[in-house]
Short mmCIF file of C-alpha atoms in Angstrom, two decimals:
data_model
loop_
_atom_site.label_atom_id
_atom_site.label_comp_id
_atom_site.label_asym_id
_atom_site.label_seq_id
_atom_site.Cartn_x
_atom_site.Cartn_y
_atom_site.Cartn_z
CA MET A 1 107.26 138.53 19.89
CA SER A 2 106.86 139.47 23.47
CA ALA A 3 108.11 142.89 25.01
CA THR A 4 111.58 142.43 25.16
CA ALA A 5 112.93 145.51 27.43
CA LEU A 6 111.76 148.31 29.74
CA ASP A 7 112.38 151.13 26.97
CA HIS A 8 111.04 154.14 28.75
CA VAL A 9 108.92 155.87 31.20
CA GLY A 10 107.75 159.43 30.73
CA ILE A 11 106.93 162.14 33.68
CA CYS A 12 104.82 164.50 32.65
CA ALA A 13 103.97 168.31 33.89
CA ARG A 14 101.77 171.20 32.38
CA ASP A 15 104.83 173.30 32.51
CA ALA A 16 107.96 172.46 30.73
CA GLY A 17 110.18 174.73 32.70
CA PRO A 18 110.21 173.63 36.26
CA LEU A 19 109.85 169.93 34.79
CA TRP A 20 112.90 170.30 32.89
CA ALA A 21 115.09 172.32 35.26
CA ARG A 22 114.38 169.87 37.94
CA PHE A 23 115.75 166.85 36.01
CA ALA A 24 118.87 168.84 35.14
CA ALA A 25 119.30 169.88 38.42
CA LEU A 26 119.23 166.27 39.41
CA GLY A 27 121.91 165.65 37.19
CA PHE A 28 120.68 164.25 33.72
CA THR A 29 121.83 165.43 30.47
CA LEU A 30 118.62 166.42 28.64
CA THR A 31 118.14 166.20 24.81
CA PRO A 32 116.97 169.55 23.31
CA PRO A 33 113.48 170.28 23.39
CA ALA A 34 111.39 168.50 20.51
CA ARG A 35 108.02 169.59 19.52
CA GLN A 36 105.74 166.64 18.65
CA SER A 37 103.49 166.43 15.58
CA ASN A 38 101.21 163.73 14.31
CA ALA A 39 99.78 163.30 10.69
CA ALA A 40 97.41 166.15 11.25
CA GLY A 41 100.00 168.72 12.36
CA PRO A 42 101.80 170.22 15.36
CA LEU A 43 100.63 169.11 18.72
CA ALA A 44 100.83 171.13 21.81
CA THR A 45 103.24 168.52 23.44
CA GLY A 46 106.94 168.85 23.61
CA ASN A 47 109.75 166.72 25.26
CA ARG A 48 113.25 166.46 26.49
CA CYS A 49 114.80 163.14 27.29
CA ALA A 50 117.45 161.57 29.37
CA PHE A 51 118.95 158.77 27.29
CA LEU A 52 120.75 156.17 29.52
CA ARG A 53 123.08 153.45 28.10
CA GLN A 54 120.00 151.04 28.65
CA GLY A 55 116.38 152.74 28.18
CA TYR A 56 115.44 156.11 28.87
CA LEU A 57 113.47 158.81 30.88
CA GLU A 58 111.01 161.27 28.88
CA PHE A 59 109.74 164.47 30.33
CA LEU A 60 107.05 165.62 28.52
CA ALA A 61 104.81 168.88 28.98
CA ILE A 62 102.74 171.19 26.97
CA LEU A 63 104.50 173.65 25.12
CA ALA A 64 101.62 175.48 23.11
CA PRO A 65 98.24 175.21 25.00
CA GLY A 66 95.53 175.27 22.48
CA LEU A 67 96.76 172.63 20.16
CA PRO A 68 95.76 169.32 20.04
CA ASP A 69 97.56 167.63 22.83
CA ASN A 70 96.93 163.67 22.07
CA GLY A 71 95.36 163.32 25.43
CA LEU A 72 98.14 164.64 27.66
CA GLY A 73 95.85 167.39 29.11
CA ALA A 74 93.30 164.80 30.24
CA LEU A 75 96.06 162.92 32.13
CA LEU A 76 97.62 165.93 33.77
CA ASP A 77 94.09 167.03 34.83
CA ARG A 78 94.27 163.81 37.06
CA HIS A 79 97.84 164.43 37.98
CA GLU A 80 101.38 165.45 37.08
CA GLY A 81 103.98 162.59 37.47
CA MET A 82 104.54 159.54 35.71
CA HIS A 83 102.06 158.78 32.94
CA ILE A 84 104.06 156.92 30.46
CA LEU A 85 105.37 153.09 30.28
CA ALA A 86 106.73 151.85 27.25
CA LEU A 87 108.36 148.18 26.65
CA GLY A 88 110.50 147.48 23.83
CA MET A 89 109.43 145.21 21.17
CA GLU A 90 111.09 144.00 18.05
CA ASP A 91 108.42 142.90 15.79
CA GLY A 92 105.43 145.16 15.53
CA ALA A 93 103.43 143.09 13.19
CA ALA A 94 103.81 139.86 15.18
CA ASN A 95 103.16 141.56 18.52
CA LEU A 96 100.05 143.29 16.79
CA ALA A 97 98.91 139.68 15.85
CA ARG A 98 99.66 138.37 19.32
CA LEU A 99 97.78 141.05 20.95
CA ARG A 100 94.52 140.60 18.62
CA ALA A 101 94.77 136.68 19.10
CA ALA A 102 94.55 137.62 22.92
CA GLY A 103 91.47 139.80 22.21
CA LEU A 104 92.65 143.23 22.33
CA ASP A 105 91.05 145.57 19.84
CA ILE A 106 93.98 147.67 18.30
CA PRO A 107 93.40 149.11 15.18
CA GLY A 108 97.06 148.87 13.97
CA ILE A 109 100.47 150.03 14.58
CA ALA A 110 100.68 153.56 15.21
CA PRO A 111 103.80 155.45 13.57
CA LEU A 112 105.41 158.43 15.22
CA SER A 113 108.01 160.62 14.62
CA ARG A 114 109.71 163.63 16.04
CA PRO A 115 112.55 165.76 15.44
CA CYS A 116 115.87 164.66 17.28
CA ASP A 117 118.06 167.53 16.65
CA ASP A 118 119.98 165.84 14.01
CA PRO A 119 122.28 168.09 11.66
CA GLU A 120 120.66 166.33 8.50
CA GLY A 121 117.24 167.18 9.79
CA ARG A 122 116.21 163.54 10.02
CA LEU A 123 113.40 162.37 12.44
CA ALA A 124 113.26 159.68 14.97
CA ARG A 125 110.78 157.35 13.93
CA PHE A 126 108.95 154.66 16.37
CA GLU A 127 106.21 152.29 15.79
CA ARG A 128 103.66 152.05 18.84
CA LEU A 129 101.38 149.39 19.99
CA PRO A 130 99.32 151.40 23.02
CA LEU A 131 97.22 149.39 25.14
CA PRO A 132 93.68 150.69 24.49
CA ASP A 133 91.69 152.33 27.50
CA ALA A 134 94.32 151.59 30.11
CA PRO A 135 93.45 153.63 33.31
CA GLU A 136 96.89 153.37 34.37
CA GLY A 137 98.11 156.01 31.92
CA ARG A 138 99.72 155.69 28.41
CA ILE A 139 101.11 152.09 28.49
CA GLN A 140 102.44 150.75 25.13
CA LEU A 141 104.76 148.65 23.14
CA ILE A 142 107.32 150.51 21.15
CA ARG A 143 109.95 149.55 18.42
CA HIS A 144 112.62 152.22 17.73
CA LEU A 145 113.26 152.55 13.89
CA THR A 146 115.75 155.10 14.27
CA PRO A 147 117.64 154.28 17.64
CA GLU A 148 121.15 155.65 16.28
CA LEU A 149 119.38 159.09 16.21
CA LEU A 150 118.54 158.87 19.80
CA TRP A 151 121.40 156.98 21.77
CA GLN A 152 124.03 159.59 20.65
CA ALA A 153 127.06 159.68 22.57
CA ARG A 154 126.66 163.27 23.48
CA TRP A 155 123.65 162.60 25.41
CA LEU A 156 124.55 159.26 27.21
CA ASP A 157 126.96 160.67 30.07
CA HIS A 158 125.00 162.11 33.04
CA PRO A 159 126.53 163.95 36.01
CA ASN A 160 124.55 161.59 38.06
CA HIS A 161 126.17 158.62 36.64
CA ALA A 162 122.65 157.20 35.58
CA VAL A 163 123.54 154.47 33.31
CA ALA A 164 120.49 152.07 32.85
CA LEU A 165 116.54 152.38 33.51
CA GLU A 166 115.95 148.96 35.46
CA GLU A 167 112.84 148.96 36.95
CA CYS A 168 109.28 150.73 36.80
CA PHE A 169 107.13 151.01 40.05
CA MET A 170 103.49 150.52 39.47
CA VAL A 171 100.92 150.51 42.35
CA GLY A 172 97.85 148.90 41.98
CA GLY A 173 96.38 145.39 42.00
CA MET A 174 96.24 142.27 39.85
CA ASP A 175 93.85 143.90 37.35
CA SER A 176 96.81 146.39 36.47
CA ALA A 177 99.36 143.56 36.40
CA ALA A 178 97.32 141.37 34.25
CA ARG A 179 96.67 144.32 31.67
CA LEU A 180 100.53 144.66 31.69
CA SER A 181 101.03 140.96 31.32
CA ARG A 182 98.65 140.86 28.57
CA LEU A 183 100.31 143.65 26.73
CA ALA A 184 103.71 142.21 27.15
CA GLY A 185 102.88 138.72 26.62
CA ARG A 186 105.18 137.82 29.48
CA PRO A 187 104.05 136.13 32.88
CA LEU A 188 103.81 137.80 36.26
CA ALA A 189 105.71 136.26 39.18
CA PRO A 190 105.62 137.00 42.73
CA ARG A 191 107.75 139.86 43.74
CA ALA A 192 110.05 139.28 47.19
CA GLY A 193 108.26 141.61 49.64
CA GLY A 194 105.17 141.67 47.92
CA GLY A 195 103.32 142.47 44.81
CA VAL A 196 104.15 140.88 41.41
CA VAL A 197 106.73 141.53 38.83
CA LEU A 198 107.05 141.16 35.04
CA GLU A 199 110.30 140.19 34.12
CA LEU A 200 111.72 141.25 30.80
CA PRO A 201 114.93 140.26 28.98
CA GLN A 202 116.17 143.68 29.86
CA GLY A 203 114.52 145.39 32.97
CA ARG A 204 111.33 144.84 34.87
CA VAL A 205 108.13 146.36 35.96
CA SER A 206 106.81 145.73 39.25
CA VAL A 207 103.20 146.09 40.54
CA LEU A 208 103.06 146.89 44.37
CA PRO A 209 100.64 147.63 46.94
CA PRO A 210 100.87 151.08 48.44
CA GLN A 211 104.19 151.95 49.82
CA ASP A 212 105.40 154.74 51.88
CA TRP A 213 108.20 155.42 49.41
CA LEU A 214 106.01 155.69 46.40
CA PRO A 215 103.19 158.21 45.18
CA ASP A 216 100.13 156.47 45.44
CA LEU A 217 99.50 156.73 41.79
CA PRO A 218 99.24 153.73 38.87
CA LEU A 219 102.66 154.77 37.63
CA ALA A 220 104.59 155.67 40.49
CA GLY A 221 108.26 155.66 39.89
CA CYS A 222 111.34 154.00 38.53
CA ALA A 223 114.91 152.61 39.59
CA ILE A 224 118.02 153.75 37.90
CA ARG A 225 121.30 152.11 37.71
CA THR A 226 124.41 154.17 38.39
CA ASP A 227 127.91 153.33 37.74
CA ASP A 228 129.70 155.43 40.78
CA GLY A 229 127.66 153.44 43.57
CA THR A 230 125.19 156.36 43.82
CA ALA A 231 127.96 158.52 45.19
CA ALA A 232 127.08 161.58 42.66
CA ILE A 233 123.61 161.75 43.20
CA ARG A 234 123.76 161.64 46.96
CA ARG A 235 125.82 164.85 46.56
CA ILE A 236 123.58 166.28 44.03
CA ALA A 237 120.34 165.61 45.74
CA PRO A 238 121.22 165.58 49.58
CA GLU A 239 117.37 165.82 50.26
CA GLY A 240 116.95 162.33 49.27
CA ARG A 241 116.90 159.22 51.51
CA ALA A 242 118.63 156.00 51.79
CA LEU A 243 116.80 153.00 50.98
CA PRO A 244 117.87 149.54 52.74
CA ASP A 245 119.64 148.04 49.64
CA GLY A 246 122.03 151.09 49.45
CA ALA A 247 119.78 152.76 46.79
CA TRP A 248 119.23 156.45 47.11
CA LEU A 249 115.36 157.77 46.81
CA VAL A 250 114.32 161.05 45.34
CA GLN A 251 111.04 162.42 44.89
CA ALA A 252 110.72 164.56 41.50
CA ALA A 253 107.81 165.84 39.88
CA GLY A 254 105.39 163.49 41.09
CA ALA A 255 107.60 160.35 40.73
CA ALA A 256 110.01 158.32 42.92
CA LEU A 257 113.27 157.81 41.51
CA VAL A 258 115.36 155.27 43.12
CA PHE A 259 118.82 155.26 42.26
CA ARG A 260 120.72 152.14 42.82
CA PRO A 261 124.37 151.29 43.01
CA MET B 1 83.53 92.19 39.61
CA ALA B 2 84.00 96.19 40.00
CA GLU B 3 82.87 97.40 43.64
CA GLY B 4 81.20 100.60 42.08
CA ARG B 5 81.38 102.90 39.15
CA LEU B 6 82.76 106.22 38.36
CA VAL B 7 80.85 108.47 35.93
CA ILE B 8 82.48 110.96 33.79
CA GLY B 9 82.25 113.37 30.85
CA THR B 10 84.21 113.17 27.78
CA LYS B 11 87.76 113.02 28.41
CA ARG B 12 88.40 115.70 25.92
CA TYR B 13 86.52 118.35 27.61
CA SER B 14 85.67 117.44 31.26
CA SER B 15 88.20 119.00 33.59
CA TRP B 16 86.14 117.83 36.56
CA SER B 17 85.87 114.44 35.35
CA LEU B 18 89.82 114.54 35.13
CA ARG B 19 89.97 115.32 38.88
CA GLY B 20 87.67 112.60 40.09
CA TRP B 21 89.07 110.26 37.82
CA LEU B 22 92.78 110.89 38.76
CA ALA B 23 91.64 110.36 42.48
CA VAL B 24 89.75 107.41 42.12
CA HIS B 25 92.99 105.71 40.07
CA LEU B 26 95.51 107.00 42.79
CA ALA B 27 93.27 105.35 45.25
CA GLY B 28 93.05 102.15 43.36
CA LEU B 29 89.29 101.95 43.77
CA ASP B 30 87.68 99.18 41.83
CA VAL B 31 85.02 100.84 39.73
CA GLU B 32 83.33 100.45 36.45
CA GLU B 33 84.15 103.66 34.08
CA VAL B 34 81.12 105.05 32.62
CA VAL B 35 81.76 107.73 30.03
CA ILE B 36 78.79 110.19 29.03
CA PRO B 37 79.60 112.22 25.88
CA LEU B 38 79.15 116.03 26.87
CA ALA B 39 77.11 118.50 24.97
CA GLY B 40 78.27 121.64 26.74
CA GLY B 41 76.22 121.44 29.77
CA SER B 42 74.06 119.37 32.01
CA THR B 43 72.51 116.86 29.35
CA PRO B 44 69.67 114.48 30.01
CA ALA B 45 72.01 111.77 30.07
CA VAL B 46 74.13 113.22 32.79
CA LYS B 47 70.84 114.39 34.89
CA ALA B 48 69.95 110.75 35.00
CA ALA B 49 73.18 109.27 35.96
CA SER B 50 73.95 111.66 38.68
CA PRO B 51 72.13 112.95 41.62
CA SER B 52 73.59 116.83 41.18
CA GLY B 53 73.22 116.65 37.52
CA PHE B 54 76.98 116.78 37.01
CA VAL B 55 79.71 114.72 36.40
CA PRO B 56 82.09 113.14 37.92
CA TYR B 57 79.86 111.05 39.96
CA LEU B 58 80.91 108.10 42.20
CA GLU B 59 79.22 105.13 43.57
CA HIS B 60 81.59 102.71 45.71
CA ARG B 61 80.45 100.17 48.08
CA GLY B 62 77.14 101.68 48.92
CA ALA B 63 78.62 105.24 49.07
CA ARG B 64 77.47 107.75 46.62
CA ILE B 65 79.57 110.74 45.93
CA TRP B 66 79.34 113.35 43.70
CA ASP B 67 81.75 116.70 43.18
CA SER B 68 85.11 116.00 42.44
CA LEU B 69 86.47 117.59 45.80
CA ALA B 70 84.39 115.05 47.81
CA ILE B 71 85.47 112.21 45.63
CA GLY B 72 89.02 113.21 46.45
CA GLU B 73 88.42 113.23 50.22
CA TYR B 74 86.65 109.80 49.81
CA CYS B 75 89.63 108.52 47.89
CA ALA B 76 91.76 109.95 50.64
CA GLU B 77 90.05 107.84 53.20
CA HIS B 78 91.05 104.65 51.34
CA ALA B 79 94.33 105.93 50.63
CA PRO B 80 95.76 108.64 53.12
CA GLY B 81 98.83 109.24 51.51
CA LEU B 82 96.75 111.27 48.81
CA TRP B 83 97.29 114.12 51.06
CA PRO B 84 100.48 115.02 52.47
CA MET B 85 101.57 113.27 55.71
CA ASP B 86 102.49 116.54 57.33
CA ARG B 87 99.59 118.28 59.23
CA VAL B 88 100.67 121.80 58.08
CA GLN B 89 101.18 120.56 54.51
CA ARG B 90 98.01 118.84 54.50
CA ALA B 91 96.28 122.05 55.32
CA TRP B 92 98.14 123.93 52.82
CA ALA B 93 97.36 121.35 49.99
CA ARG B 94 93.65 121.36 51.28
CA ALA B 95 93.60 124.94 51.09
CA ILE B 96 94.97 125.72 47.62
CA SER B 97 92.87 122.65 46.31
CA ALA B 98 89.84 124.48 47.60
CA GLU B 99 90.97 127.65 46.11
CA MET B 100 91.09 125.77 42.77
CA HIS B 101 87.54 124.30 43.31
CA GLY B 102 85.96 127.48 44.32
CA GLY B 103 87.76 129.78 42.21
CA PHE B 104 89.49 130.83 39.10
CA ARG B 105 86.23 131.43 36.95
CA GLU B 106 87.98 133.76 34.59
CA LEU B 107 90.50 131.26 33.73
CA ARG B 108 87.84 128.68 33.28
CA MET B 109 85.69 130.82 31.07
CA ALA B 110 88.37 131.89 28.93
CA MET B 111 90.49 129.02 28.62
CA PRO B 112 87.99 126.04 28.87
CA PHE B 113 89.85 122.44 28.76
CA SER B 114 90.24 120.95 25.57
CA ALA B 115 92.73 118.11 25.82
CA HIS B 116 94.00 117.96 22.01
CA ALA B 117 93.22 121.46 20.93
CA ASP B 118 95.66 124.11 20.17
CA PHE B 119 94.57 127.74 21.18
CA ARG B 120 98.01 128.92 21.72
CA GLY B 121 97.94 132.76 21.86
CA GLN B 122 93.98 133.20 22.57
CA GLY B 123 91.76 133.57 25.40
CA ARG B 124 94.18 136.12 27.31
CA THR B 125 91.39 138.06 29.11
CA GLU B 126 92.70 140.27 32.01
CA GLY B 127 90.60 138.14 34.34
CA ALA B 128 92.18 135.04 33.04
CA LEU B 129 95.76 136.43 33.40
CA ALA B 130 95.26 137.74 36.73
CA ASP B 131 93.77 133.99 37.78
CA ILE B 132 97.03 132.74 36.00
CA ALA B 133 99.34 135.15 38.11
CA ARG B 134 97.49 133.64 41.36
CA ILE B 135 97.91 130.22 40.12
CA GLN B 136 101.76 130.64 39.41
CA ALA B 137 102.42 132.46 42.62
CA LEU B 138 100.84 129.44 44.69
CA TRP B 139 102.48 127.01 42.57
CA ALA B 140 105.90 128.77 43.06
CA GLU B 141 105.25 128.81 46.77
CA CYS B 142 104.71 125.14 47.14
CA LEU B 143 107.24 124.12 44.58
CA ALA B 144 109.94 126.31 46.51
CA ALA B 145 109.08 124.69 49.86
CA HIS B 146 108.77 121.33 48.88
CA GLY B 147 111.23 120.96 46.28
CA GLY B 148 109.10 119.51 43.35
CA PRO B 149 108.69 118.09 40.87
CA PHE B 150 105.11 118.16 42.45
CA LEU B 151 103.43 120.88 44.68
CA PHE B 152 104.29 118.89 47.90
CA GLY B 153 107.39 117.09 46.80
CA ALA B 154 107.77 113.80 45.18
CA ALA B 155 104.41 112.49 45.53
CA PHE B 156 101.48 113.46 43.35
CA THR B 157 98.86 114.32 45.78
CA LEU B 158 95.32 115.74 45.63
CA ALA B 159 96.69 119.16 45.01
CA ASP B 160 98.24 118.15 41.98
CA VAL B 161 94.82 116.38 40.93
CA ALA B 162 93.09 119.72 41.59
CA TYR B 163 95.54 121.50 39.06
CA ALA B 164 95.72 118.83 36.66
CA PRO B 165 93.33 120.47 34.56
CA VAL B 166 94.77 123.91 34.73
CA CYS B 167 98.06 122.32 33.35
CA GLY B 168 96.13 121.21 30.55
CA ARG B 169 94.55 124.35 29.99
CA PHE B 170 97.85 125.94 29.90
CA LEU B 171 99.10 123.35 27.73
CA SER B 172 96.11 124.03 25.01
CA TRP B 173 96.05 127.70 25.55
CA GLY B 174 100.03 128.21 25.81
CA PRO B 175 99.85 131.39 28.20
CA GLU B 176 103.15 132.75 28.97
CA LEU B 177 104.28 131.14 32.07
CA THR B 178 107.40 131.24 34.35
CA GLY B 179 110.11 128.59 34.07
CA THR B 180 108.85 127.12 37.37
CA SER B 181 105.46 126.77 36.06
CA ARG B 182 106.40 125.21 32.86
CA ALA B 183 108.63 122.75 34.64
CA TYR B 184 105.45 121.97 36.79
CA VAL B 185 103.01 121.50 34.10
CA ALA B 186 105.52 119.29 32.38
CA ALA B 187 105.79 117.11 35.28
CA VAL B 188 102.18 116.74 35.62
CA ARG B 189 101.39 116.15 31.94
CA ALA B 190 104.17 113.43 32.19
CA HIS B 191 102.38 111.68 35.05
CA PRO B 192 101.43 108.11 33.92
CA LEU B 193 97.81 108.44 34.82
CA VAL B 194 97.57 112.05 33.15
CA GLU B 195 99.23 110.35 29.90
CA ARG B 196 96.70 107.77 29.84
CA TRP B 197 93.84 110.08 30.37
CA TYR B 198 95.26 112.20 27.30
CA ALA B 199 95.87 108.58 25.35
CA GLU B 200 92.11 107.61 25.99
CA ALA B 201 90.91 111.43 25.19
CA ALA B 202 92.52 110.71 21.65
CA GLU B 203 90.60 107.55 21.27
CA GLU B 204 87.25 109.15 21.84
CA PRO B 205 84.84 109.02 18.65
CA ARG B 206 84.88 112.27 16.59
CA ASP B 207 81.14 112.56 16.84
CA TRP B 208 81.58 113.29 20.53
CA PHE B 209 83.59 116.51 19.51
CA ILE B 210 81.96 119.81 20.30
CA ALA B 211 83.16 122.29 17.68
CA LYS B 212 83.57 125.32 19.98
CA TYR B 213 86.17 123.40 21.81
CA GLU B 214 87.86 122.22 18.93
CA SER B 215 88.51 125.57 17.01
#
């Protein structure tokens, strides 16, 4: 009943057009735009996503200013960039019980649904357990109730050869790391080169001191595995720079993307 | 006839007493053991028995030593092998022992020592988890450098004494630990003296139980 995977990260901007255009230009195959809603009605927000064979990236923006934005506007007032970190879980009720036992005041499992360009009009459905009042951003556990509607073959091939979301990079101290450990129900371990790492059965989250290659933001970037040794992304984004481990670093929309061979 | 006495608190709850008791037994000091039931603080009985008003307190051949760190150093005068022989390792062991002695307050507040209680899943405050992360990091560094099963290799040193109650807290409260930490906790728990402490704690009278540390 602990977090099982690095499920997705969310990169946010006020204007959808430049955000989505930037990631399409980086060689991601994006899902169609999807407006979000909750029980009270439509929200101001909408997203497109890049589904990888393991994990995904969400690109979230405000499409209809004036409608309730579920807190996104306040996050964007602080900065544009990565504001969402979601860890996968398998059992919402058991994780809720675990978090309550750990002393977290969580009212319950939050359901969420959104359209997903399904020919039959079915909605993608999720269960969420958000970490209350996390200063780092929207940090949560998530369970996919309809994964087959999201990980569709037509969205899994990317011109940049991205195949897996491997790591999320946070910049912060032990307080941030401890909050994450508490939510995930998994231990922190020292990370080679500094900071700590939260290892998951699939993927990991690293909490690092400020780095020259990362924005100095709580949620600073992510690492993406490619299946072509980063050849495609080096062609697509020549403005990037090489990292010592053979990875290719690209800055986009306030987040650092590390493409790994 | 015993050459002194060691005053300790209830074995179920007194983590500081465990440290002093382990050091005294590892050094082989011949002292009488005096156990004072705790009542969640410095009671009149403890104040009467110890200059500081706290346990553990050791009297040995005219020496009067309170505070578990000082007791450990006194024991090491009699049994130098309680600290690692190597100068650098000895300094390292002293440093992490002092870090334990003076720190990790959030862990101690959130996950008090209770030898036979089962609080698994509870107590995970952010402060406690930050302390646990630091403890796991320093354990991992020591174990990797010295090969385990204890922090400075095959011998159970005063550094392990310092962290033995932490292992006990982890066993009772069950925070998520790395495999390296779990192996270390198991090694400490399996040490014959730690095993004896737990067995004797289990035999303490029920009217010594303190409800808030049992459920």
